[in-house]
PDB file of C-alpha atoms in Angstrom:
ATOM      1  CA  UNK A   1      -5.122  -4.950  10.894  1.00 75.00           C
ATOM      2  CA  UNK A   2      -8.828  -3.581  10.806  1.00 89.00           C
ATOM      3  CA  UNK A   3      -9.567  -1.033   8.502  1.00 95.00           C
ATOM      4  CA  UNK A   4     -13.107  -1.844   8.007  1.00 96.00           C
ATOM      5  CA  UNK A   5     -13.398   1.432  10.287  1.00 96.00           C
ATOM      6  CA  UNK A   6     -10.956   3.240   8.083  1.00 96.00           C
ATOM      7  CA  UNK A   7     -12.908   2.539   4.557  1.00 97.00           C
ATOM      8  CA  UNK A   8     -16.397   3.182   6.744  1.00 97.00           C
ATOM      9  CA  UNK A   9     -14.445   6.869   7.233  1.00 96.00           C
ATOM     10  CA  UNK A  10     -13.385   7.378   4.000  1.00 96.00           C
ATOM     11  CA  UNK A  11     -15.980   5.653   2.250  1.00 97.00           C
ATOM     12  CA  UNK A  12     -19.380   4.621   3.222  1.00 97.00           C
ATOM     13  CA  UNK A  13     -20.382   2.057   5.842  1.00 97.00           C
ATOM     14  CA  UNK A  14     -21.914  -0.177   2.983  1.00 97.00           C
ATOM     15  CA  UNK A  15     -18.166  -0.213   0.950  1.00 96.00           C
ATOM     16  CA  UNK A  16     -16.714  -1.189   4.428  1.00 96.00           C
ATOM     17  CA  UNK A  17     -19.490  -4.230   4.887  1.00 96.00           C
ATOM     18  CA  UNK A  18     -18.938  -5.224   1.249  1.00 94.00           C
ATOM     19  CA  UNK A  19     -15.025  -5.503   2.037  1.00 95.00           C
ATOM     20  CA  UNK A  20     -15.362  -7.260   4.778  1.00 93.00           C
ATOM     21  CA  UNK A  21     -17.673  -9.925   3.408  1.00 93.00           C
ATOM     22  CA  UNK A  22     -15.724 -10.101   0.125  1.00 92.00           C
ATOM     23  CA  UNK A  23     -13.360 -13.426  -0.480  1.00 91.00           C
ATOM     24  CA  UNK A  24     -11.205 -13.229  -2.839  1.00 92.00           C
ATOM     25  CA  UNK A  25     -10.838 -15.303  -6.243  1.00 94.00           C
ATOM     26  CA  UNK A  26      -7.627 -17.274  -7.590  1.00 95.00           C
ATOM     27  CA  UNK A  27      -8.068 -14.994 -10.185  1.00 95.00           C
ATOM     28  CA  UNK A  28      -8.275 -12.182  -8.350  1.00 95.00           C
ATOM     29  CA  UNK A  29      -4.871 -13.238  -6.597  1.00 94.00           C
ATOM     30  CA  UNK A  30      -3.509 -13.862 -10.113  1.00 95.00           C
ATOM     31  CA  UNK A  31      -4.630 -10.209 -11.121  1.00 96.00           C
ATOM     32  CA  UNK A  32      -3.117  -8.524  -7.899  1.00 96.00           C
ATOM     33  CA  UNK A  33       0.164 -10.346  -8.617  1.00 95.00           C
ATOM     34  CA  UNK A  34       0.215  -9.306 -12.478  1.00 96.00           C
ATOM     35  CA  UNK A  35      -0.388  -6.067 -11.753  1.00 95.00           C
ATOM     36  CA  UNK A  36       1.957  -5.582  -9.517  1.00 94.00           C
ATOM     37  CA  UNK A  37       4.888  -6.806 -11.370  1.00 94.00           C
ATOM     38  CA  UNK A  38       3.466  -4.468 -13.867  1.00 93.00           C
ATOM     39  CA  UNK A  39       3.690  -1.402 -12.299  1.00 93.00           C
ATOM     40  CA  UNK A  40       6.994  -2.861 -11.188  1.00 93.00           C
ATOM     41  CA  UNK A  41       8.529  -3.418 -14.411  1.00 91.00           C
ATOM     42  CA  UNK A  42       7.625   0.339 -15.703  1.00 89.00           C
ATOM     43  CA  UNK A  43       7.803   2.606 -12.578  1.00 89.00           C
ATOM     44  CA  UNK A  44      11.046   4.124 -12.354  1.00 86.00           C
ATOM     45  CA  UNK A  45      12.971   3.809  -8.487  1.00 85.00           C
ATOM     46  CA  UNK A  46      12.437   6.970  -7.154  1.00 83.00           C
ATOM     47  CA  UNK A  47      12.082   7.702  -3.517  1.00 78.00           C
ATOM     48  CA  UNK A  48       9.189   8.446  -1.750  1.00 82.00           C
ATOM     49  CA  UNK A  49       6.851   6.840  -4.042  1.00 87.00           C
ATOM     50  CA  UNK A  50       4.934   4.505  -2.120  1.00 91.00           C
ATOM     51  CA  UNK A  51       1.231   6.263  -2.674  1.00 92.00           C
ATOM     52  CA  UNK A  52       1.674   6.747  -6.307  1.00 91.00           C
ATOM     53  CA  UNK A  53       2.686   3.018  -6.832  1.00 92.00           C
ATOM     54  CA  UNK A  54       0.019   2.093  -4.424  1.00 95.00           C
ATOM     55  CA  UNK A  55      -2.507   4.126  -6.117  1.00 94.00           C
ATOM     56  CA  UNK A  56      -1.396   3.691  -9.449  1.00 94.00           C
ATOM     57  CA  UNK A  57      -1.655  -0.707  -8.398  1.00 95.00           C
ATOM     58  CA  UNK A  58      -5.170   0.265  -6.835  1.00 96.00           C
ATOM     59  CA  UNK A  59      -6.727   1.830 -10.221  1.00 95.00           C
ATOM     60  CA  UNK A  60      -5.064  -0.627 -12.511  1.00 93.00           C
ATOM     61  CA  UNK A  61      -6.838  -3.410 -10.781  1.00 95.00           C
ATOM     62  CA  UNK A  62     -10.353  -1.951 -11.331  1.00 93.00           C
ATOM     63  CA  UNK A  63     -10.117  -3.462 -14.452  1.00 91.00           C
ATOM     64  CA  UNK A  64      -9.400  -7.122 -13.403  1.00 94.00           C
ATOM     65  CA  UNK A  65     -11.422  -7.878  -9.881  1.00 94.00           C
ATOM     66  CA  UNK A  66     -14.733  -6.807  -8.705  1.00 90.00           C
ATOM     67  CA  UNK A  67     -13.775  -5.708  -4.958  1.00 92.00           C
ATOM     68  CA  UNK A  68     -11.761  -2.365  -4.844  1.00 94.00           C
ATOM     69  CA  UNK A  69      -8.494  -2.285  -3.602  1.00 96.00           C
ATOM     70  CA  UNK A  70      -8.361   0.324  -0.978  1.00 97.00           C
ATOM     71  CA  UNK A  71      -5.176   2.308  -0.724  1.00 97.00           C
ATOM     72  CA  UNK A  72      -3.900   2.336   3.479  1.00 96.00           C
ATOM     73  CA  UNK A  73      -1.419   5.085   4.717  1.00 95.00           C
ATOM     74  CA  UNK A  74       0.369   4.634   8.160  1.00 94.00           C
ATOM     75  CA  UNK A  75       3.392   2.932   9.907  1.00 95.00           C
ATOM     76  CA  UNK A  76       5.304  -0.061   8.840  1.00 96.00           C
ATOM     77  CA  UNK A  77       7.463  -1.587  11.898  1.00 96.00           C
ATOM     78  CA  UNK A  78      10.744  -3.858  11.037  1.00 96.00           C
ATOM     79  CA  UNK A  79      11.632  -5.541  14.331  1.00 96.00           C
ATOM     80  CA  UNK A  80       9.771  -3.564  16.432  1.00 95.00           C
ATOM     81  CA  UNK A  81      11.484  -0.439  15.258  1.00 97.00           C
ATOM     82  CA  UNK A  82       9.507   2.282  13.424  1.00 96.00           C
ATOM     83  CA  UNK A  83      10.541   2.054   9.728  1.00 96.00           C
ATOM     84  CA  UNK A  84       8.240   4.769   8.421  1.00 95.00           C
ATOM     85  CA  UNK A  85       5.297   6.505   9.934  1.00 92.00           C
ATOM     86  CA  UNK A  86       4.960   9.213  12.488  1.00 83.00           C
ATOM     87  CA  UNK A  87       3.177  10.456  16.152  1.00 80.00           C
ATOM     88  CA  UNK A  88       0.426  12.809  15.999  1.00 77.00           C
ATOM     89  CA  UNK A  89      -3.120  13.060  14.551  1.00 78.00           C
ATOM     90  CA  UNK A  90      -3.282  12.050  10.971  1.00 80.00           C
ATOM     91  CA  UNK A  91      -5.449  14.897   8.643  1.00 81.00           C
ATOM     92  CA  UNK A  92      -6.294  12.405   5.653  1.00 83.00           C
ATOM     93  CA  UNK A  93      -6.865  16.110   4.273  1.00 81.00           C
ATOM     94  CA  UNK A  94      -2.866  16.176   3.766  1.00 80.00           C
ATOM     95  CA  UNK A  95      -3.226  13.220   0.877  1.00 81.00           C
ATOM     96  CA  UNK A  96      -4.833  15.867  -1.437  1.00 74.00           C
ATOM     97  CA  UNK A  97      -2.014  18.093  -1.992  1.00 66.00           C
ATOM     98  CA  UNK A  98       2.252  16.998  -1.842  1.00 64.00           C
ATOM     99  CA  UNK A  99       3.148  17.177   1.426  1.00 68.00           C
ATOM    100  CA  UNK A 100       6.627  16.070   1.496  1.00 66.00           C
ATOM    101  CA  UNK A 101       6.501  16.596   5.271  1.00 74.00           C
ATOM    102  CA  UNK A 102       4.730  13.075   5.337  1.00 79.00           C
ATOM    103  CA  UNK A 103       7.194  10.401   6.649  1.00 83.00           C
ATOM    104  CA  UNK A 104       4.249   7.414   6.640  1.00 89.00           C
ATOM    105  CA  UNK A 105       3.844   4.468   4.341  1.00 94.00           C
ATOM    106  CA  UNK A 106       1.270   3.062   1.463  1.00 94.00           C
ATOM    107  CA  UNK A 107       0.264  -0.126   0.540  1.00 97.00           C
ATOM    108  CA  UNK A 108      -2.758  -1.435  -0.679  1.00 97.00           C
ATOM    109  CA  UNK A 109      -5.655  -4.356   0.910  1.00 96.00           C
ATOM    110  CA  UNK A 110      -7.630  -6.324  -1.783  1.00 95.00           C
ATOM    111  CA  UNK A 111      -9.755  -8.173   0.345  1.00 92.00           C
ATOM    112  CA  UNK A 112      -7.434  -9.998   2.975  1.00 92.00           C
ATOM    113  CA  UNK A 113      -4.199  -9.525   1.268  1.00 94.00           C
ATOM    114  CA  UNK A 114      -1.626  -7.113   1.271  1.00 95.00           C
ATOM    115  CA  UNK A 115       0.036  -6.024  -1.161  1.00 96.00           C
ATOM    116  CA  UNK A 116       2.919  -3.408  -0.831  1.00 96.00           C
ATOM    117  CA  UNK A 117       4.768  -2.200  -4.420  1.00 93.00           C
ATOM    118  CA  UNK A 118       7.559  -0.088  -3.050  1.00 94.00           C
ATOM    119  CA  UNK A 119       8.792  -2.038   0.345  1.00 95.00           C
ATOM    120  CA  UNK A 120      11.760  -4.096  -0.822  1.00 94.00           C
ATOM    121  CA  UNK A 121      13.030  -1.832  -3.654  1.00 93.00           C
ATOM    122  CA  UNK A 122      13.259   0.643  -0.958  1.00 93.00           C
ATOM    123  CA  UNK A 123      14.889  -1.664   1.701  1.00 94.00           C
ATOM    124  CA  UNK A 124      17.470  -2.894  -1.060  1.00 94.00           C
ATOM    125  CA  UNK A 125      18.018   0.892  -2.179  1.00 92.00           C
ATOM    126  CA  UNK A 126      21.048   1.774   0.225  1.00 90.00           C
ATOM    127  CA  UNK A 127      18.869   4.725   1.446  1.00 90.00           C
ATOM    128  CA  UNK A 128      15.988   2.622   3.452  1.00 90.00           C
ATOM    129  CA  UNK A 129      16.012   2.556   7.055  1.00 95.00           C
ATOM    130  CA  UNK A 130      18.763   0.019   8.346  1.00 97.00           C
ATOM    131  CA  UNK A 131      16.449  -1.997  10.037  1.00 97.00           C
ATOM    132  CA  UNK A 132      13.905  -2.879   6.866  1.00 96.00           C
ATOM    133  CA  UNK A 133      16.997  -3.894   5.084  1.00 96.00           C
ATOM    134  CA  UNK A 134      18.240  -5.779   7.758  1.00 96.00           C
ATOM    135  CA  UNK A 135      14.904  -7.385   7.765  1.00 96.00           C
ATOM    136  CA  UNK A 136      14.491  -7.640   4.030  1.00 96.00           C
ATOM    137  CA  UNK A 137      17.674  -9.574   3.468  1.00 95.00           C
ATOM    138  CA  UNK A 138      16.960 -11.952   6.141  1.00 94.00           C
ATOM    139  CA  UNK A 139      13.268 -12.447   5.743  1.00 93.00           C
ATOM    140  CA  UNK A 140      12.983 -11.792   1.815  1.00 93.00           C
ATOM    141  CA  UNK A 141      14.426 -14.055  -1.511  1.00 93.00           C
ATOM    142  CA  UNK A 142      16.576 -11.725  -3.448  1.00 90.00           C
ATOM    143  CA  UNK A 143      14.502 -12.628  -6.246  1.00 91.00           C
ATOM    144  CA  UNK A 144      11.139 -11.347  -4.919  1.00 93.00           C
ATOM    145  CA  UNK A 145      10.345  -7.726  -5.850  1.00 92.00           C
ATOM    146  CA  UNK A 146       6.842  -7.026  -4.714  1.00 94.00           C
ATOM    147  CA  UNK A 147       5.261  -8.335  -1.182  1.00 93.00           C
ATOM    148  CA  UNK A 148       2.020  -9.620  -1.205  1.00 94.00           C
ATOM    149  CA  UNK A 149       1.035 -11.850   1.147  1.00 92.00           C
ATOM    150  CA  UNK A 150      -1.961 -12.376   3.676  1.00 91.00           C
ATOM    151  CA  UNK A 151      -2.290  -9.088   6.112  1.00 87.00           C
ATOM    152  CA  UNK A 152      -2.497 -10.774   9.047  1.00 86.00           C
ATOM    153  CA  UNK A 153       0.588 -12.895   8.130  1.00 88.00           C
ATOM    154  CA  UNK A 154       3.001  -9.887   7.870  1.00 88.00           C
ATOM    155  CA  UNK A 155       4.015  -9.714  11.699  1.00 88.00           C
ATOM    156  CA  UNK A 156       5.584 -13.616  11.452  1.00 88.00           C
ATOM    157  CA  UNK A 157       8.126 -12.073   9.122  1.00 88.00           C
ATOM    158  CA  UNK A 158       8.854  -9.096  11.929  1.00 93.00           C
ATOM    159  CA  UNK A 159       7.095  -6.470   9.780  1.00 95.00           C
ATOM    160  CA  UNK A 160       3.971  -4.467  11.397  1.00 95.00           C
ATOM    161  CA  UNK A 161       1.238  -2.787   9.334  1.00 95.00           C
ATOM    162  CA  UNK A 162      -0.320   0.322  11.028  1.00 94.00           C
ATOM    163  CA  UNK A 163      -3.295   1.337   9.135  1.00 94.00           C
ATOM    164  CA  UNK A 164      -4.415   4.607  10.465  1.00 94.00           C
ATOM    165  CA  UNK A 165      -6.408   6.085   6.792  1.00 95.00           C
ATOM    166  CA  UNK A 166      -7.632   5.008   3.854  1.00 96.00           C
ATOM    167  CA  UNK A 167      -7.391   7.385   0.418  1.00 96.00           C
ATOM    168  CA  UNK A 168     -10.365   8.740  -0.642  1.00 96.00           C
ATOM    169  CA  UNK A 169     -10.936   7.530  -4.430  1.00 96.00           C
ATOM    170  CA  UNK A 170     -10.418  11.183  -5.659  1.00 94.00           C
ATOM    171  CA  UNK A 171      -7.437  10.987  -3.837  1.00 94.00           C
ATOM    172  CA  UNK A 172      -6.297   7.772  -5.015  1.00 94.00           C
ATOM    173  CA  UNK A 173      -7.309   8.990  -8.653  1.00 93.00           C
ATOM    174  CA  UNK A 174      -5.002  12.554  -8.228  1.00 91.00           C
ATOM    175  CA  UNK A 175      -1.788  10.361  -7.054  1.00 90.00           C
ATOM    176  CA  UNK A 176      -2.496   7.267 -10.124  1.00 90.00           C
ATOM    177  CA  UNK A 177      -3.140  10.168 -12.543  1.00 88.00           C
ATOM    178  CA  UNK A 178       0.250  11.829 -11.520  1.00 83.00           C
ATOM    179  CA  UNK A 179       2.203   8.327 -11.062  1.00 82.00           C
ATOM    180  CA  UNK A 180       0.996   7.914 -14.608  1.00 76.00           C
ATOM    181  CA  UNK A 181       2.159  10.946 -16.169  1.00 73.00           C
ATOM    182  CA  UNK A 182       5.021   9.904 -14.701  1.00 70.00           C
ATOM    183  CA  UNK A 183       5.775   6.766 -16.265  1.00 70.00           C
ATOM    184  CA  UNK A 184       3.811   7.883 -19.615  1.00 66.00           C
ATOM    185  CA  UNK A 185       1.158   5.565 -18.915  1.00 48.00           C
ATOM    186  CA  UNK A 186      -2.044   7.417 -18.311  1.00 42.00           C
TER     187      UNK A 186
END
């Protein structure tokens, strides 16, 4: 999954060479992985929350690694069957306003991991598509609430990423500010 392209777009070219040439720390690994159990432990399971949590997980690392973690909408694949995501052009114009419309995914890429907040609690909700819980609960420890892992790792499990835009940061700030208000946080 390239989206050195996609933060070039919604960035600057500069951000997109800077992401590209970052590597990340331990720490920084540590700090993605606290976080996200975090955000985890205080965001309530509600549906359709994949770009607040991601955004939310994307500010609340500013504070604990130098790279930014760039919040990635698109398609997620389980088995080669389309989880989430949908044809057509994608206006990143439609991630400044609700649009409940949106059927797509969000996750978020700190250097070259991958890091997805709402995936499994949605899979083990009962109201997931059958084939990410099918996938989940053969792929997946019970135990394990947020994935993280190495993005180009996530196909050997069966799952596909497909990055087609990257927030904007006043985007990603909107959604964080609202997931926070939402959870009392911010």
């Amino acid at each position: 999954m390239d989206i050195k392209p996609l933060i070039a777009a919604s960035f600057s070219p500069e951000e997109a060479e800077a992401y590209a040439a970052y590597s990340l720390s331990d720490a920084d690994r540590a700090a993605l992985a606290a976080t996200g159990a975090d955000l985890l432990k205080h965001f309530p399971p509600i549906p359709a929350a994949c770009l607040p949590m991601s955004s939310l997980h994307s500010v609340l690392l500013e504070k604990h690694v130098k790279q930014k973690a760039y919040v990635v909408v698109g398609s997620v694949y389980a088995d080669c069957v389309r989880v989430f995501g949908e044809d057509g052009e994608l206006d990143g114009k439609r991630f400044s306003q609700s649009d409940p419309s949106w059927d797509g995914h969000g996750w978020i890429v700190l250097g070259d991991q991958l890091a997805d907040a709402s995936l499994f609690r949605t899979a083990r909700s009962g109201k997931g598509h059958p084939a990410l819980a099918a996938l989940v609960k053969r792929e997946v420890s019970p135990q394990a609430a947020m994935m993280i892992c190495d993005a180009s790792d996530t196909e050997k499990s069966g799952l596909r990423y497909e990055a087609r835009y990257v927030l904007t940061q006043d985007q990603v700030d909107d959604l964080a500010r609202g997931a926070g208000r939402l959870m009392g946080a911010l």
